[in-house]
Amino acid sequence: MNPITWEEFYLRNAAPSDLESRKKEIQSFCQKFEPSDLRVVLITSGGTTVPLEHNTVRFVDNFSAGTRGSASAEYFLKAGYAVIFMHRYKSLEPFSRHFSGNELLDSIQVLKDDSLQVDPAKAPVLLPILKDRKEALDSGRLLMVNFTTLTEYLWILRASAEAMACLNSRAMLYLAAAVSDFYVPPEKMPEHKIQSTGGPPEISLQLVPKMLRPLVADWVPKAFVISFKLETDPSLLVSKSQEALKNYRHKVVIANELHSRKSRVTLVTPNSHHEIVLSKEELDAGVEIEERIINDLVEQHTSAMTTLN
Ligand code: 9Z3
């Protein structure tokens, strides 16, 4: 069955109640950089939920932790970009991603006089992260925007993309979130929690329209748009990415396979493709593949901007 059109999706799926205020925040962030030379990237990160009930107790989710997006945000900030970090609520965030569980609390010691001290052994790890974070916050180059459900994601994505249009070719969209391809339309969703007394439920998921199409063609036509393609069969990666580029006419698809995604990606453009691979030694030394990806994309963005302007 064909998916509904993207226009119909927005008509049938209500916007989050606070959309207007969030939109304003994103618009003023973009307008702040409109008169400057600064480039702005929208990063989407983490997975989306698909509710099964209006009063949601249960939902369909996916594996994404937001590692790719949160690491990428730090490298874009280092490269001088302003970053709109549109992430799944409670998924990994730039800077805090380096600390899991009680790691941060464990790095602070309580002294005999009740004063606090950073564990001298942990300070060399903490210091560069705190300095980079301070720089990003003091310069006003980081905007955090969160979402949880697929519908919320799609409304905020559209509002953000439209707000970025004023930046023309200085805008980049880096769509790393793992967005559900399927959802339960509101008219097919029960109001209340599905009861087990009714036997096993038959849940019919429908296709989500491909939002890359209006995003590239209508919402931010001059932006440098990068999407991600995730497969579990590596033999499909390049051909499916080329197909996406042909269909949506954006600039780059980053193809990755689920299990090797931290050490190997393929950057596919309309005319070529190349791999970025980390060796075992590099991985052991803590090199992150996102650093290489972002260096590559910044160069491609620079040359696209010079051709366009
Ligand atoms: C990706 O492929 C990301 O690299 C990952 C990152 C989600 C694998 P983690 O958050 O994982 O670091 O754990 N994102 C896009 C996946 C996706 O849903 N792509 C769609 C597709 O392949 C289209 S945009 O069809």
Coordinates of C-alpha atoms and ligand atoms in Angstrom, one line a residue:
M1 CA 0.0 0.0 0.0
N2 CA 1.3 3.5 -0.8
P3 CA 2.0 5.8 2.1
I4 CA 0.0 8.9 2.5
T5 CA 1.5 12.1 1.2
W6 CA 3.7 14.3 3.5
E7 CA 1.0 17.0 3.4
E8 CA -1.6 14.6 4.6
F9 CA 0.7 13.3 7.3
Y10 CA 0.9 16.8 8.8
L11 CA -2.8 17.3 8.5
R12 CA -3.7 14.0 10.2
N13 CA -1.0 14.0 13.0
A14 CA -1.4 16.8 15.4
A15 CA 1.6 19.1 16.2
P16 CA 3.1 19.0 19.7
S17 CA 1.3 21.6 21.8
D18 CA 4.5 23.6 22.4
L19 CA 5.5 23.7 18.7
E20 CA 5.1 27.4 18.3
S21 CA 7.4 28.3 21.2
R22 CA 10.0 25.7 20.1
K23 CA 9.8 27.1 16.6
K24 CA 10.5 30.6 17.9
E25 CA 13.6 29.4 19.8
I26 CA 15.0 27.7 16.7
Q27 CA 14.2 30.7 14.5
S28 CA 15.9 33.2 16.8
F29 CA 19.0 30.8 17.0
C30 CA 19.2 30.8 13.2
Q31 CA 18.5 34.5 12.8
K32 CA 21.4 35.2 15.3
F33 CA 23.8 33.8 12.7
E34 CA 22.1 35.1 9.6
P35 CA 24.3 38.3 9.3
S36 CA 27.5 36.3 10.1
D37 CA 29.7 34.0 8.0
L38 CA 29.1 31.2 10.5
R39 CA 27.8 27.9 9.2
V40 CA 25.0 26.1 11.1
V41 CA 24.3 22.4 11.2
L42 CA 21.1 20.7 12.3
I43 CA 22.0 17.3 13.7
T44 CA 19.3 14.7 14.3
S45 CA 20.2 12.0 16.8
G46 CA 18.7 9.0 18.5
G47 CA 15.6 6.9 17.8
T48 CA 11.9 7.8 17.5
T49 CA 9.1 6.0 19.4
V50 CA 5.9 4.9 17.7
P51 CA 3.0 5.0 20.2
L52 CA 0.5 2.1 20.1
E53 CA -2.2 3.9 22.2
H54 CA -3.3 7.5 22.5
N55 CA -2.8 7.3 26.3
T56 CA 0.5 5.7 25.6
V57 CA 1.7 2.9 27.8
R58 CA 3.3 0.9 25.0
F59 CA 5.3 2.0 22.0
V60 CA 7.7 0.6 19.3
D61 CA 11.2 1.8 19.6
N62 CA 14.7 1.1 18.1
F63 CA 18.3 0.6 19.1
S64 CA 19.8 4.0 18.5
A65 CA 21.6 5.5 21.5
G66 CA 22.6 8.7 19.9
T67 CA 26.3 8.0 19.9
R68 CA 26.8 9.1 16.3
G69 CA 24.9 12.3 16.6
S70 CA 26.3 13.4 20.0
A71 CA 29.9 12.7 19.0
S72 CA 29.3 14.5 15.7
A73 CA 28.0 17.5 17.5
E74 CA 31.3 17.9 19.3
Y75 CA 33.3 17.7 16.1
F76 CA 31.1 20.2 14.3
L77 CA 31.5 22.6 17.2
K78 CA 35.2 22.2 17.0
A79 CA 35.1 22.9 13.3
G80 CA 33.4 26.2 14.1
Y81 CA 29.8 25.4 13.2
A82 CA 26.8 26.4 15.3
V83 CA 24.8 23.3 16.1
I84 CA 21.1 22.6 16.5
F85 CA 21.2 19.3 18.4
M86 CA 17.8 17.7 17.7
H87 CA 17.9 14.6 19.8
R88 CA 15.7 12.0 21.4
Y89 CA 14.9 12.9 24.9
K90 CA 17.3 11.1 27.3
S91 CA 19.6 9.9 24.5
L92 CA 23.3 10.7 24.5
E93 CA 24.2 14.4 24.4
P94 CA 27.5 16.1 23.4
F95 CA 30.0 16.3 26.3
S96 CA 27.9 14.4 28.9
R97 CA 28.1 11.4 26.6
H98 CA 31.7 10.8 27.9
F99 CA 30.4 9.9 31.3
S100 CA 28.1 7.0 32.0
G101 CA 26.5 5.9 35.3
N102 CA 28.3 7.4 38.3
E103 CA 31.5 8.2 36.5
L104 CA 31.2 11.9 36.9
L105 CA 30.2 11.7 40.6
D106 CA 33.1 9.3 41.1
S107 CA 35.5 11.9 39.8
I108 CA 34.6 14.3 42.6
Q109 CA 36.0 13.7 46.1
V110 CA 34.6 15.0 49.4
L111 CA 37.5 16.2 51.6
K112 CA 37.7 16.2 55.4
D113 CA 36.5 19.9 55.6
D114 CA 33.5 19.1 53.4
S115 CA 35.0 20.9 50.4
L116 CA 35.0 19.2 47.0
Q117 CA 38.0 18.3 44.8
V118 CA 38.2 16.8 41.4
D119 CA 40.1 13.5 41.6
P120 CA 43.6 14.5 40.2
A121 CA 43.7 11.2 38.3
K122 CA 40.5 12.1 36.4
A123 CA 41.2 15.8 35.9
P124 CA 43.2 15.4 32.6
V125 CA 40.2 13.6 31.1
L126 CA 37.6 16.1 32.4
L127 CA 39.4 19.3 31.6
P128 CA 39.4 19.3 27.8
I129 CA 35.7 18.2 27.8
L130 CA 34.7 20.9 30.2
K131 CA 36.6 23.5 28.3
D132 CA 35.1 22.6 24.9
R133 CA 31.6 22.6 26.5
K134 CA 32.2 26.0 28.1
E135 CA 33.4 27.4 24.7
A136 CA 30.3 26.1 23.0
L137 CA 27.9 27.5 25.6
D138 CA 29.7 30.8 26.0
S139 CA 29.7 31.4 22.3
G140 CA 26.0 30.6 22.1
R141 CA 26.7 28.1 19.3
L142 CA 24.7 25.1 20.7
L143 CA 21.0 24.8 20.8
M144 CA 19.4 21.7 22.3
V145 CA 16.1 20.6 21.0
N146 CA 14.4 17.3 22.0
F147 CA 11.8 14.9 20.7
T148 CA 10.4 11.5 21.7
T149 CA 7.8 10.3 19.2
L150 CA 8.0 10.0 15.4
T151 CA 5.3 12.6 15.0
E152 CA 7.0 15.1 17.3
Y153 CA 10.3 14.4 15.4
L154 CA 8.7 15.2 12.0
W155 CA 7.0 18.4 13.2
I156 CA 10.2 19.7 14.7
L157 CA 12.3 18.7 11.8
R158 CA 10.1 20.7 9.5
A159 CA 10.1 23.7 11.7
S160 CA 13.9 23.6 12.1
A161 CA 14.5 23.1 8.4
E162 CA 12.2 26.0 7.5
A163 CA 14.0 28.2 10.1
M164 CA 17.3 27.4 8.5
A165 CA 16.3 28.4 5.0
C166 CA 17.5 32.0 5.7
L167 CA 21.1 30.7 6.1
N168 CA 21.1 29.5 2.4
S169 CA 24.1 27.4 1.5
R170 CA 25.6 27.9 5.0
A171 CA 23.0 25.5 6.4
M172 CA 23.8 21.9 6.7
L173 CA 21.5 19.1 7.8
Y174 CA 23.0 15.9 9.2
L175 CA 20.2 13.4 9.6
A176 CA 21.7 10.7 11.8
A177 CA 18.5 9.9 13.8
A178 CA 17.1 6.4 13.4
V179 CA 13.6 7.4 12.3
S180 CA 10.9 4.8 12.2
D181 CA 9.6 3.9 8.7
F182 CA 6.4 2.7 10.1
Y183 CA 3.7 4.1 12.5
V184 CA 0.2 3.6 13.7
P185 CA -2.0 6.4 12.3
P186 CA -4.0 8.2 15.0
E187 CA -7.4 7.1 13.7
K188 CA -6.2 3.4 14.0
M189 CA -4.9 3.9 17.6
P190 CA -7.0 2.8 20.6
E191 CA -7.7 5.6 23.2
H192 CA -6.7 3.4 26.2
K193 CA -4.2 0.8 27.1
I194 CA -4.6 -2.4 24.9
Q195 CA -6.1 -5.1 27.2
S196 CA -4.7 -8.6 27.2
T197 CA -8.2 -9.9 27.9
G198 CA -9.0 -9.1 24.2
G199 CA -6.4 -11.7 23.1
P200 CA -3.3 -11.0 21.1
P201 CA -3.7 -7.6 19.4
E202 CA -3.4 -7.2 15.7
I203 CA -1.3 -4.1 15.2
S204 CA -1.1 -2.8 11.6
L205 CA 1.7 -0.4 11.0
Q206 CA 1.6 1.9 8.0
L207 CA 4.4 3.5 6.0
V208 CA 5.7 7.0 7.0
P209 CA 6.0 9.3 3.9
K210 CA 9.6 10.1 2.9
M211 CA 10.2 13.5 4.4
L212 CA 13.5 13.9 2.7
R213 CA 11.6 14.8 -0.5
P214 CA 9.9 18.0 0.7
L215 CA 12.9 18.8 3.0
V216 CA 15.3 19.0 0.1
A217 CA 12.9 20.4 -2.5
D218 CA 10.9 22.9 -0.5
W219 CA 12.0 23.5 3.1
V220 CA 15.7 24.2 2.8
P221 CA 16.5 24.0 -1.0
K222 CA 19.9 25.6 -0.7
A223 CA 21.2 23.6 2.3
F224 CA 23.8 20.9 2.2
V225 CA 21.8 17.8 3.2
I226 CA 23.3 14.6 4.4
S227 CA 21.2 11.5 5.2
F228 CA 22.2 8.2 6.7
K229 CA 21.4 4.8 5.3
L230 CA 21.5 1.9 7.8
E231 CA 21.4 -1.7 6.6
T232 CA 22.2 -5.1 8.1
D233 CA 23.1 -6.5 4.7
P234 CA 26.3 -4.7 3.6
S235 CA 25.9 -5.6 0.0
L236 CA 22.9 -3.3 -0.3
L237 CA 24.5 -0.2 1.2
V238 CA 26.0 1.6 -1.8
S239 CA 23.2 0.8 -4.3
K240 CA 20.4 1.9 -1.8
S241 CA 22.3 5.1 -1.0
Q242 CA 22.7 5.9 -4.7
E243 CA 19.0 5.3 -5.1
A244 CA 18.2 7.7 -2.3
L245 CA 20.4 10.4 -3.8
K246 CA 18.6 10.0 -7.1
N247 CA 15.2 10.1 -5.5
Y248 CA 15.7 13.0 -3.2
R249 CA 18.6 15.0 -4.9
H250 CA 20.5 15.8 -1.7
K251 CA 24.3 15.9 -1.4
V252 CA 25.6 12.9 0.6
V253 CA 24.4 9.6 2.0
I254 CA 26.5 8.1 4.8
A255 CA 26.0 4.3 4.5
N256 CA 26.6 2.2 7.6
E257 CA 26.1 -1.4 8.6
L258 CA 24.6 -2.0 12.0
H259 CA 27.5 -4.0 13.6
S260 CA 30.4 -2.2 12.0
R261 CA 29.1 1.3 12.2
K262 CA 31.7 2.6 14.6
S263 CA 34.6 1.5 12.5
R264 CA 33.5 1.7 8.9
V265 CA 31.2 4.0 6.8
T266 CA 30.9 4.8 3.1
L267 CA 30.3 8.3 2.0
V268 CA 28.2 8.2 -1.1
T269 CA 27.8 11.2 -3.4
P270 CA 26.0 11.4 -6.7
N271 CA 29.2 10.8 -8.6
S272 CA 31.4 8.7 -6.4
H273 CA 31.8 6.9 -3.1
H274 CA 34.6 6.3 -0.6
E275 CA 35.0 4.5 2.7
I276 CA 36.3 5.8 6.0
V277 CA 37.7 2.9 8.0
L278 CA 39.3 2.9 11.4
S279 CA 42.0 0.3 12.2
K280 CA 41.9 -1.7 15.4
E281 CA 44.9 0.4 16.7
E282 CA 43.0 3.6 16.0
L283 CA 39.9 2.3 17.8
D284 CA 42.0 1.2 20.8
A285 CA 43.6 4.6 20.9
G286 CA 40.1 6.2 21.2
V287 CA 39.9 7.7 17.7
E288 CA 36.3 8.3 16.8
I289 CA 35.1 7.8 13.2
E290 CA 32.8 10.9 13.6
E291 CA 36.0 13.1 13.6
R292 CA 36.9 11.8 10.1
I293 CA 33.4 12.0 8.8
I294 CA 33.0 15.6 9.9
N295 CA 36.4 16.6 8.5
D296 CA 35.3 15.1 5.1
L297 CA 31.9 16.8 5.2
V298 CA 33.2 20.2 6.2
E299 CA 35.5 20.1 3.1
Q300 CA 32.6 19.0 0.9
H301 CA 30.4 21.8 2.3
T302 CA 33.1 24.4 1.6
S303 CA 33.4 23.4 -2.0
A304 CA 29.6 23.2 -2.4
M305 CA 29.3 26.7 -1.0
T306 CA 31.9 28.1 -3.4
T307 CA 30.2 26.5 -6.4
L308 CA 26.8 27.7 -5.2
N309 CA 27.7 31.3 -4.3
Ligands
9Z3_1 C1 22.2 6.0 11.1 O1 22.4 5.2 10.2 C2 23.1 6.2 12.3 O2 24.5 6.1 11.9 C3 22.9 5.2 13.5 C4 23.8 5.6 14.6 C5 21.4 5.2 13.9 C6 23.2 3.7 13.0 P1 23.8 5.2 17.2 O3 22.8 6.3 17.5 O4 23.6 4.7 15.7 O5 25.2 5.8 17.2 O6 23.7 4.1 18.1 N1 21.1 6.7 11.1 C7 20.0 6.7 10.1 C8 19.3 5.4 10.1 C9 18.0 5.5 9.3 O7 17.0 5.2 9.9 N2 18.1 5.7 8.0 C10 16.9 5.6 7.2 C11 17.2 4.5 6.2 O8 18.3 3.8 6.3 C12 16.6 6.8 6.3 S1 17.1 8.4 6.9 O9 16.3 4.2 5.4

